[in-house]
Coordinates of C-alpha atoms and ligand atoms in Angstrom, one line a residue:
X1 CA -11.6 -1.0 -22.5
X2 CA -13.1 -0.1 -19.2
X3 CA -16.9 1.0 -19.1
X4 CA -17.2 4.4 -18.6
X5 CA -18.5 4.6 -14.7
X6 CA -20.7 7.2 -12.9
X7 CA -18.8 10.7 -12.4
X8 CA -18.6 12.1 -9.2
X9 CA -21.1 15.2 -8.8
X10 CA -23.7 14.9 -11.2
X11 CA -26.2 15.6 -9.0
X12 CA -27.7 19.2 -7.9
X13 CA -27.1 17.9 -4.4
X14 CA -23.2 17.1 -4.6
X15 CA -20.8 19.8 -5.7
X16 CA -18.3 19.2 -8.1
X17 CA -15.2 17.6 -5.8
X18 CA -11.6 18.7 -5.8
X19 CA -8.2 16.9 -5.7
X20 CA -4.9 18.3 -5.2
X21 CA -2.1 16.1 -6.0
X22 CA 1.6 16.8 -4.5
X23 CA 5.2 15.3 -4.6
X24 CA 4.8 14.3 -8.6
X25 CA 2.3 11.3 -8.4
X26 CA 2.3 9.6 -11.4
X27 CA -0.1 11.2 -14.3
X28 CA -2.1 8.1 -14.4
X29 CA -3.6 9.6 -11.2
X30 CA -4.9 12.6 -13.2
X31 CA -6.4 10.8 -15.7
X32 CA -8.1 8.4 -13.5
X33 CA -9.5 11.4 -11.6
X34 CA -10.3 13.8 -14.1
X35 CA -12.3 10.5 -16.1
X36 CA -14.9 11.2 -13.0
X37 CA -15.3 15.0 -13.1
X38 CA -12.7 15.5 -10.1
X39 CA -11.1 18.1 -10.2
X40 CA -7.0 18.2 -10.1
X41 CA -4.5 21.0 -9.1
X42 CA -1.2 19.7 -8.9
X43 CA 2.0 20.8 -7.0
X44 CA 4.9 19.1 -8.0
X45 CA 6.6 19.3 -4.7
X46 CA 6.1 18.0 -1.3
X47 CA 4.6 20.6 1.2
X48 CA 4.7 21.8 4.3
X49 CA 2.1 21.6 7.3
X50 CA 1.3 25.4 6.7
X51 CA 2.0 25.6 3.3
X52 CA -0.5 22.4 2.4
X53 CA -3.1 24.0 4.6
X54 CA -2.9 27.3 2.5
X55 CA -3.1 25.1 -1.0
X56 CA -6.0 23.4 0.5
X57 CA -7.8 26.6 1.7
X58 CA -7.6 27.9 -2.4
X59 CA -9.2 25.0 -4.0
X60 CA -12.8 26.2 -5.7
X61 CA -15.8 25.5 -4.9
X62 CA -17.2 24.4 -1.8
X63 CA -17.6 20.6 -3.0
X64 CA -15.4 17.5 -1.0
X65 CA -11.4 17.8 -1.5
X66 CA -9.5 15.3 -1.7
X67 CA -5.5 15.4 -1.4
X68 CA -2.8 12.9 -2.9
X69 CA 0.5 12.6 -1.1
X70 CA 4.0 10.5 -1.3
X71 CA 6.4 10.2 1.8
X72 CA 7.7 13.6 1.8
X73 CA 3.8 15.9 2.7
X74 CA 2.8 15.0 6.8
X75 CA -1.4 15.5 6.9
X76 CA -1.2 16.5 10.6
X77 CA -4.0 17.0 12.7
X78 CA -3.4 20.6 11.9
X79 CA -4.2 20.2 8.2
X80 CA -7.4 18.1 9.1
X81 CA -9.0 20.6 11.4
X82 CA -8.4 23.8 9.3
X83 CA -9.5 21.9 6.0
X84 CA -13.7 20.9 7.1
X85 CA -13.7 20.4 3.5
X86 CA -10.9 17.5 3.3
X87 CA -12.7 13.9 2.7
X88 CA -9.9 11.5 1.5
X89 CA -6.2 11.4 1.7
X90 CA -4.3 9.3 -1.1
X91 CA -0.7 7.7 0.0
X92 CA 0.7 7.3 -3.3
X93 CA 2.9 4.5 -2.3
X94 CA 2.5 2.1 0.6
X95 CA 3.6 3.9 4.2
X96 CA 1.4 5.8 5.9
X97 CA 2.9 6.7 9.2
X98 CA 3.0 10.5 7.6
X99 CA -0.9 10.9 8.0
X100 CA -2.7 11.2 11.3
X101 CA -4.7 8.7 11.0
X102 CA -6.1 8.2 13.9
X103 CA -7.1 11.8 13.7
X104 CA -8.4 11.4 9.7
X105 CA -10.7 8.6 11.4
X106 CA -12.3 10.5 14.3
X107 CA -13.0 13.4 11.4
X108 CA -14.4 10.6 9.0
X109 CA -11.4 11.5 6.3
X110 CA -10.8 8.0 4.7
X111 CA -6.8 7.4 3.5
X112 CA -6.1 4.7 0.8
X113 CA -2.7 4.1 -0.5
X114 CA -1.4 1.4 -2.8
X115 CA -0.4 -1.8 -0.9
X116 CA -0.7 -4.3 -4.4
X117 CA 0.7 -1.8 -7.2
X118 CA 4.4 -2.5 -6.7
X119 CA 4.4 -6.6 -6.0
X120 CA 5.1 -7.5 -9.4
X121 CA 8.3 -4.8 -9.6
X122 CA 9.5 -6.2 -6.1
X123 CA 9.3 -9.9 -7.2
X124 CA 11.1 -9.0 -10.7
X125 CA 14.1 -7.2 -8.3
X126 CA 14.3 -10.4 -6.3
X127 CA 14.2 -12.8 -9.5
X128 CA 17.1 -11.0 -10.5
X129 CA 19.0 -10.8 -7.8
X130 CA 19.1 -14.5 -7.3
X131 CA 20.9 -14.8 -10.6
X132 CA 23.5 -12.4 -10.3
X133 CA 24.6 -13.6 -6.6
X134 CA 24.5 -17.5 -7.9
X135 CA 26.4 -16.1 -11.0
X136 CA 28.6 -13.4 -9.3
X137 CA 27.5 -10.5 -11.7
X138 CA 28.5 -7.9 -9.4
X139 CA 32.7 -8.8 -9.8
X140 CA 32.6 -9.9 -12.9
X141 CA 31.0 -7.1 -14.1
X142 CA 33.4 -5.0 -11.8
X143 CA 36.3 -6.5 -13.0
X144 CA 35.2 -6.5 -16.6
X145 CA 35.0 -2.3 -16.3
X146 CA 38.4 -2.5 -15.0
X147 CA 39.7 -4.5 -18.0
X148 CA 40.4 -7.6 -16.2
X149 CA 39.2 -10.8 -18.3
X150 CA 37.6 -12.7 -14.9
X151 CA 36.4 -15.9 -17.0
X152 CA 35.5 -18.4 -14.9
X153 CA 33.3 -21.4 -14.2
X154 CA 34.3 -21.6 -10.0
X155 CA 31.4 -20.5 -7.3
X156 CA 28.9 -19.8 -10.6
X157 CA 25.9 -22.0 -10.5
X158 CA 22.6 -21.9 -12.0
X159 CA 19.0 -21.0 -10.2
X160 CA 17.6 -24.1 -11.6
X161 CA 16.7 -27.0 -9.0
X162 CA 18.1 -25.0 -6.3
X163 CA 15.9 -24.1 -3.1
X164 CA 14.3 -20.7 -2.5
X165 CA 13.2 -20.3 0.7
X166 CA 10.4 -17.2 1.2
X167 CA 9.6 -15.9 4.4
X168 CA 6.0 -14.0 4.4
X169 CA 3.9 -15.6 1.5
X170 CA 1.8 -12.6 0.7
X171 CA 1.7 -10.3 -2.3
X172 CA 5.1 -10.1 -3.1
X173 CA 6.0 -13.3 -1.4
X174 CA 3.4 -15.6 -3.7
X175 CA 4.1 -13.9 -7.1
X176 CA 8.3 -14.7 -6.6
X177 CA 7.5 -18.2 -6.1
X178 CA 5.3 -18.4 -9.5
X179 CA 8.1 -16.3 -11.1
X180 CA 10.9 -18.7 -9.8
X181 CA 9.0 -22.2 -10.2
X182 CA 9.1 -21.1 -13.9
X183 CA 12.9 -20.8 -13.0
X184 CA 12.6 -24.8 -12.4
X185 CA 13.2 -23.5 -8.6
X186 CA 11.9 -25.8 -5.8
X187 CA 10.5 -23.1 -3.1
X188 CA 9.3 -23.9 0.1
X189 CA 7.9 -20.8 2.7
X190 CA 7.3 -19.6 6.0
X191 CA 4.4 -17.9 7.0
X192 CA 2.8 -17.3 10.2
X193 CA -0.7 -17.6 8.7
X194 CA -2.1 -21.2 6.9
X195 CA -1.6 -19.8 3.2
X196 CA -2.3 -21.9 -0.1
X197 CA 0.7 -22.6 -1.6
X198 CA 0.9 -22.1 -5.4
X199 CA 2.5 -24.5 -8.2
X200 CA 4.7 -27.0 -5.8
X201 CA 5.6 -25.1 -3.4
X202 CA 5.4 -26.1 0.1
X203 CA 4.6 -24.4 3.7
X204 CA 6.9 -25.1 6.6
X205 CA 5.4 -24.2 10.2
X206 CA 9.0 -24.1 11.3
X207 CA 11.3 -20.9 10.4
X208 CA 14.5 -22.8 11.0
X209 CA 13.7 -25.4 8.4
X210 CA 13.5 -22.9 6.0
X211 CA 16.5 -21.2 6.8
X212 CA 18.3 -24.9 6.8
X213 CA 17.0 -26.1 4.1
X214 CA 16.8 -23.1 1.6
X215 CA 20.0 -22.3 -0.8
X216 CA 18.5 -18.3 -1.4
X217 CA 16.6 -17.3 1.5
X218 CA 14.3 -13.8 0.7
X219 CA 12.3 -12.0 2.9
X220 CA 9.1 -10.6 2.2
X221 CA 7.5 -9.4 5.7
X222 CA 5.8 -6.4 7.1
X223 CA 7.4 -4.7 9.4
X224 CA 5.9 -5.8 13.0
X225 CA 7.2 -6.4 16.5
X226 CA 7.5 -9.8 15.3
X227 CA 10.0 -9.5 12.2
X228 CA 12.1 -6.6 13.7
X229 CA 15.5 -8.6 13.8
X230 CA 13.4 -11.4 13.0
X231 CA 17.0 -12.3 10.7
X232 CA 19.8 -12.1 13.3
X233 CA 22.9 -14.0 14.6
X234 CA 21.0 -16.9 15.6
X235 CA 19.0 -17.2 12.1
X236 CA 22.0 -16.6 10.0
X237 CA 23.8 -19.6 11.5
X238 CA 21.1 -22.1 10.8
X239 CA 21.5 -21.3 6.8
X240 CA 24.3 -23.2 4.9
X241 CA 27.4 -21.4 4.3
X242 CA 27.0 -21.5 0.4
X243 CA 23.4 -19.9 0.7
X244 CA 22.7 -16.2 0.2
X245 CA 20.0 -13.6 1.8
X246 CA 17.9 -11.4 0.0
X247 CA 15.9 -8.6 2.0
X248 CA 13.9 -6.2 0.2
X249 CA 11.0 -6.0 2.7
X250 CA 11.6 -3.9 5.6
X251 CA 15.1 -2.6 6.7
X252 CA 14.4 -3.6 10.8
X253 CA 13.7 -7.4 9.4
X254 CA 17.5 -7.9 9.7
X255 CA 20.2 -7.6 12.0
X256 CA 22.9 -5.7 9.8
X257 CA 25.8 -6.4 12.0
X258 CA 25.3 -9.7 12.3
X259 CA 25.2 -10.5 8.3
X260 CA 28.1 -8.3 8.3
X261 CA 29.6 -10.6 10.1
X262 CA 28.7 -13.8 9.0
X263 CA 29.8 -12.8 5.3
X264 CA 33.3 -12.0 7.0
X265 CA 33.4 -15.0 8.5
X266 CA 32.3 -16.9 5.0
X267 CA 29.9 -18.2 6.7
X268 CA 27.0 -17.2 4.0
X269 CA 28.0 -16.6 0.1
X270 CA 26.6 -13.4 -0.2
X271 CA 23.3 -10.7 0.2
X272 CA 21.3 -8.8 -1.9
X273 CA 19.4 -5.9 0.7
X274 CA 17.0 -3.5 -0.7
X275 CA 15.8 -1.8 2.3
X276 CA 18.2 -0.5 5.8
X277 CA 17.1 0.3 9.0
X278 CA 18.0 4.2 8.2
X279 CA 17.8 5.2 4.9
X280 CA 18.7 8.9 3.7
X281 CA 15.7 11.3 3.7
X282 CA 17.1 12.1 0.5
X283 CA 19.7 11.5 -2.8
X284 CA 21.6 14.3 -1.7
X285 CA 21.9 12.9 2.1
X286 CA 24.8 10.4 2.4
X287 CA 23.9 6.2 3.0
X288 CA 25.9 4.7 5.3
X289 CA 25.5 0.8 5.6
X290 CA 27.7 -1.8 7.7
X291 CA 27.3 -4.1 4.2
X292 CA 29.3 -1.5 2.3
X293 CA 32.3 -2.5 0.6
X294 CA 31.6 -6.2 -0.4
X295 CA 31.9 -7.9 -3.7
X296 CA 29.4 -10.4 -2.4
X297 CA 26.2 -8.1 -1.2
X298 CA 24.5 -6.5 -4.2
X299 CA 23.1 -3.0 -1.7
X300 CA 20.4 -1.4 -4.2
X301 CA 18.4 2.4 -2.3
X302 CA 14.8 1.0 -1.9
X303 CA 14.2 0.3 -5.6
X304 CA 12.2 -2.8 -5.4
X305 CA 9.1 -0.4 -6.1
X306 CA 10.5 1.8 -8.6
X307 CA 9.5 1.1 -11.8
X308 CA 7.9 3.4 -14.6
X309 CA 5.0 0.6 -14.8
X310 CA 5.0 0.2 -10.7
X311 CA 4.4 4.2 -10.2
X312 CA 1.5 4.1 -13.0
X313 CA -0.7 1.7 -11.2
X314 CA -0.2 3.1 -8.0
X315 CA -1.3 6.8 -9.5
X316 CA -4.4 4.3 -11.1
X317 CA -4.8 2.0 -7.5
X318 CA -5.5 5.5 -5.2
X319 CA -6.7 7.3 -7.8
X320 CA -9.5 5.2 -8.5
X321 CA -10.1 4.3 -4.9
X322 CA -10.3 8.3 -4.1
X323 CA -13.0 8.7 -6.6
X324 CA -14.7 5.6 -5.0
X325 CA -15.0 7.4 -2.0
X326 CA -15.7 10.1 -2.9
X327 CA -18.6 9.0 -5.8
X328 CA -20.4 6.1 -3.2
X329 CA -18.9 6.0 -0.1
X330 CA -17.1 2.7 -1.0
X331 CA -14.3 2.2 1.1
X332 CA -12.3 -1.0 0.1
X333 CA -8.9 -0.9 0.7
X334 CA -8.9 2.1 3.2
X335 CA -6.6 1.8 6.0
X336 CA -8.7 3.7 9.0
X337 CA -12.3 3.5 8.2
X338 CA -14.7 0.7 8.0
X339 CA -14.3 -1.5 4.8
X340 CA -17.6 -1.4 3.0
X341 CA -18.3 -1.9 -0.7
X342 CA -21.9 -1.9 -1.2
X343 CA -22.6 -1.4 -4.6
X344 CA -26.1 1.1 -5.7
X345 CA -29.0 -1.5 -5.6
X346 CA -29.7 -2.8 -9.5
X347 CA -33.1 -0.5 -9.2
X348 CA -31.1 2.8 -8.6
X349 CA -28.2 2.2 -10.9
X350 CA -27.6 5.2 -13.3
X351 CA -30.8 6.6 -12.0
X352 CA -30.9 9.7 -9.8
X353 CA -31.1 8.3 -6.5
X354 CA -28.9 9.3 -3.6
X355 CA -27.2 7.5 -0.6
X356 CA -26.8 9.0 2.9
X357 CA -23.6 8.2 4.0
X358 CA -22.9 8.6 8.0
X359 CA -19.6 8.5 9.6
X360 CA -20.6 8.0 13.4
X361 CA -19.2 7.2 17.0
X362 CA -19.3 3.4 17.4
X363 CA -21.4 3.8 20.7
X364 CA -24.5 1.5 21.3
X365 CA -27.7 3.0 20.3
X366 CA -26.3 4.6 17.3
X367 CA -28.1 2.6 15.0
X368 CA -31.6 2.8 16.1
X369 CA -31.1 6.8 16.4
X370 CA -30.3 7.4 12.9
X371 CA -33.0 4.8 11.7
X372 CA -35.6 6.8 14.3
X373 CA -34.4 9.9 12.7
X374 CA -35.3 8.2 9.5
X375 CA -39.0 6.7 10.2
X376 CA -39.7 9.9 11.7
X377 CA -39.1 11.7 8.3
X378 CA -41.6 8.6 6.3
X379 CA -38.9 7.7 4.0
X380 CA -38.7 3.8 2.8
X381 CA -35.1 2.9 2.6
X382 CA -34.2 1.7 -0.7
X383 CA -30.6 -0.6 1.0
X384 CA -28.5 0.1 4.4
X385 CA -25.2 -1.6 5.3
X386 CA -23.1 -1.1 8.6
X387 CA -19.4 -1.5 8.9
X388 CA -17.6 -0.9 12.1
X389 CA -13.7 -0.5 13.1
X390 CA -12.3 0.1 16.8
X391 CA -14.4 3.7 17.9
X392 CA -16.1 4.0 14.6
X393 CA -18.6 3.0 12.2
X394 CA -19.5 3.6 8.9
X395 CA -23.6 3.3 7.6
X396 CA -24.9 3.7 4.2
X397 CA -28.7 3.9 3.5
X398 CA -29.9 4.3 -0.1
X399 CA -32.9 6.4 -0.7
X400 CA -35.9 5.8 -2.8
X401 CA -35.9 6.9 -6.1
X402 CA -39.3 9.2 -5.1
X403 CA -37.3 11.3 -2.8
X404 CA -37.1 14.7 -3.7
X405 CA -33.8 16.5 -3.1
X406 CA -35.4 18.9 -0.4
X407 CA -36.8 16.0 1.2
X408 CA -33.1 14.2 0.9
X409 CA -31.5 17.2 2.3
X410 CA -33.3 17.2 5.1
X411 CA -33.2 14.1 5.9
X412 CA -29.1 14.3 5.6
X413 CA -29.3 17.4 8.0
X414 CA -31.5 16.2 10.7
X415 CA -29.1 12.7 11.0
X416 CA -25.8 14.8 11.1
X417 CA -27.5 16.8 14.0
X418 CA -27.1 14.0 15.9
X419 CA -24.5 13.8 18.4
X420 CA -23.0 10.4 17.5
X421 CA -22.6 12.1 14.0
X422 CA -19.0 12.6 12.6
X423 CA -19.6 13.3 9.3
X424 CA -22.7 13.0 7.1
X425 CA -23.0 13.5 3.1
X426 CA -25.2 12.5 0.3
X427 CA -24.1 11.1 -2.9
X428 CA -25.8 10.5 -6.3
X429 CA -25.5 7.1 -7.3
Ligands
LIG501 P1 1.7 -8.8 2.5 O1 1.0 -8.2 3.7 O2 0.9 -9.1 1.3 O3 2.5 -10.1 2.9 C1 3.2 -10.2 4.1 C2 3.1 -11.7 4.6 O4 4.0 -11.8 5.7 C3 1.8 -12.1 5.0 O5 1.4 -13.3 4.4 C4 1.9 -12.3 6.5 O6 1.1 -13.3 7.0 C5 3.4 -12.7 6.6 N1 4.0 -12.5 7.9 C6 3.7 -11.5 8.8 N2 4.5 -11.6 9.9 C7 5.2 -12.7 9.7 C8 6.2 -13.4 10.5 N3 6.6 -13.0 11.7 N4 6.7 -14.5 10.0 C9 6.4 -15.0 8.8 N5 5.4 -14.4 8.0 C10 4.9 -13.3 8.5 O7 2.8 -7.8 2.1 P2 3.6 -7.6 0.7 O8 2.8 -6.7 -0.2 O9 3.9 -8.9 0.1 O10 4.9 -6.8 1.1 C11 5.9 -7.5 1.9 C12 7.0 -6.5 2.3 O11 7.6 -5.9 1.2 C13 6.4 -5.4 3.2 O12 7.3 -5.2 4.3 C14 6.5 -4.2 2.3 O13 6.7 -3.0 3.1 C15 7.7 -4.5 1.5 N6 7.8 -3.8 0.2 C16 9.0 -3.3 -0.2 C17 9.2 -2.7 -1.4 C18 10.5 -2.2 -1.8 O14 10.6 -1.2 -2.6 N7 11.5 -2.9 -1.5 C19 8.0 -2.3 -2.2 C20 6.8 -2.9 -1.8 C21 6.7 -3.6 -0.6

């Protein structure tokens, strides 16, 4: 049982804030919200630019909004201008090449989304893809539907001792090498950074090694200049002809036409691929792949993420970091603001103090402006921290206890006067 943490509002000075959640997040993102005095409306339908700026516009109040999206809503720079009262954007899943972000930053809109909520599903997809290529589910299952009795021993082998090579050892890539070590799997991984390997596994500096060495060979990279193709003709002919591929990170990662062709050529036992360079906008649209028709590649549509438990903590993961923002300021995990977690000092906890929070220009001076601003007014800061991030930087400053509100409110005004000021709020802690 969680403790029961601060609402967002409670004081005079902050209005009530307002979410409005599109494209069917999961409910777990209501709850999590609504548990700190947010607000929720909820479409169940992606939106478009005009029609988002129009739900936004009829939300209540005049307190902070905050709006929850998937893949299908763009936040455009049109939405951010005609919404002043827009403060956070939540991608509900991982992408977030549908927000403007580098116009959310210059207005001092945080985004979050949900980069660890699906690992566990991913790894899980992976586990079991390794044992139906080393077992051959896919035909015998295939021929089994058809009435054919396919019982045989030949080109079936078991996971156990074999060699599982991961390329990217992050999230996804660590937790499948605990899950397949408890598989009595040896894994050994690439990575471009000096991780710590966990159980026995073992970092290789050298791609190719992997690739020669491993007997499964899964990918687990973002999606960079680097890894686009990273897997192509070249790659596919270092690994041995009885290993198999599994790519459920980022369709670019491999060369299609090149596996294609190796698996023609028998040259690797099979695939498993997740992910595709172009994938259909929709189910409706057709999917059209280079690996279709083989008994060999198991093709699943982008469904290492997709699981009831996967959706739930990714409505919990944004949700909570939304209300975060919005209650403190705090703005771990956001993905175009300053990272800064500074928890109320032990003295103001659960008291009715305030925190300034300023959203600025990164330029040099800015500091000793607001902090003039603030020995001019007399006030005795209670705790300040300073984040920065390319063109802009985040402050907060906790206030004394003895501040009055009018005082507080003042004090908020005269610092967003100032023309290094993006955006400037105060928050009860
Ligand atoms: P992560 O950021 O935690 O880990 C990525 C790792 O790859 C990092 O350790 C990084 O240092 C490493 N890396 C980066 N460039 C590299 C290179 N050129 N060579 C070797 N290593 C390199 O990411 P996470 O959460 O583990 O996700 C991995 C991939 O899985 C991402 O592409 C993500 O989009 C994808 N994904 C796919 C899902 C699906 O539904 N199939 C669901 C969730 C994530």
């Amino acid at each position: 049982m969680f403790e029961r943490a601060r609402t967002v509002g409670h004081s005079p000075l902050v209005p009530r804030a307002h979410a409005l959640l599109l494209e069917k997040v999961h409910r777990s993102a209501d709850e999590e919200l609504a548990r700190h005095d947010v607000a929720v409306r909820r479409i169940d339908k992606g939106l478009s630019e005009s029609e988002l700026i129009a739900a936004l516009a009829e939300l209540p109040g005049d307190g902070p909004v905050v709006v929850g999206i998937r893949s299908k809503t763009r936040v455009t720079r049109a939405v951010i201008e005609a919404t002043p009262r827009l403060l956070g954007i939540g991608a509900f899943c991982i992408g977030t090449d549908q927000i403007d972000l580098a116009c959310a930053r210059g207005s001092g809109v945080g985004v979050f989304n949900a980069p660890f909520s699906s690992t566990r599903s991913v790894a899980e997809l992976v586990m079991a893809e390794l044992i139906m290529l080393a077992r051959q589910l896919q035909a015998r299952s295939r021929a089994a539907h058809e009435g054919r009795w396919a019982k045989t021993a030949v080109g079936s082998r078991e996971v156990r001792g074999k060699v599982l090579g991961i390329i990217g050892y992050g999230h996804i890539g660590s937790q499948l090498s605990v899950l397949a070590e408890a598989f009595g799997m040896q894994v050994m991984f690439h990575d471009i950074v000096a991780k710590l390997p966990l159980g026995n596994a073992r970092q290789s500096a050298d791609l190719d090694e992997v690739l020669a060495h491993a007997d499964f060979v899964s990918l687990h990279v973002p999606d960079t200049g680097f890894t686009r193709e990273m897997i192509g003709a070249r790659e596919l002919a270092k690994m041995k002809p009885e290993a198999f591929l599994i790519n459920a990170s980022r369709g670019k990662v491999v060369d299609l036409g090149a596996l294609r062709a190796v698996l023609d050529a028998r040259k690797l036992a099979g695939a498993a691929v997740d992910v595709y360079p172009q994938e259909p906008a929709g189910e409706n649209d057709p999917f059209v792949c280079e690996l279709q028709g083989l008994d060999n590649v198991i093709l699943t549509p982008h469904i290492g993420g997709s699981t009831e438990e996967a959706q739930a903590a990714i409505g919990l993961e944004v949700a909570g970091a939304l209300w975060r923002f919005l209650e403190s300021g705090r703005t771990t995990g956001c993905v175009n603001l300053p990272q800064l977690d500074m928890p109320p000092p032990p003295g103001l906890r659960g008291k009715p103090g305030c925190r300034l929070l300023n959203v600025h220009r990164n330029v040099p001076g800015v500091l000793s402006k607001i902090n003039r601003v603030i020995a001019e007014s007399n006030v005795n800061i209670a705790g300040q921290a300073l984040g920065t991030l390319d063109d802009v930087g985040l402050l907060f400053v906790d206030l004394p206890l003895a501040l009055t509100d009018a005082a507080a409110t003042q004090l908020s005004t005269a610092v967003a006067a100032l023309d290094t000021s993006v955006r400037t709020r105060l928050v009860a802690l």
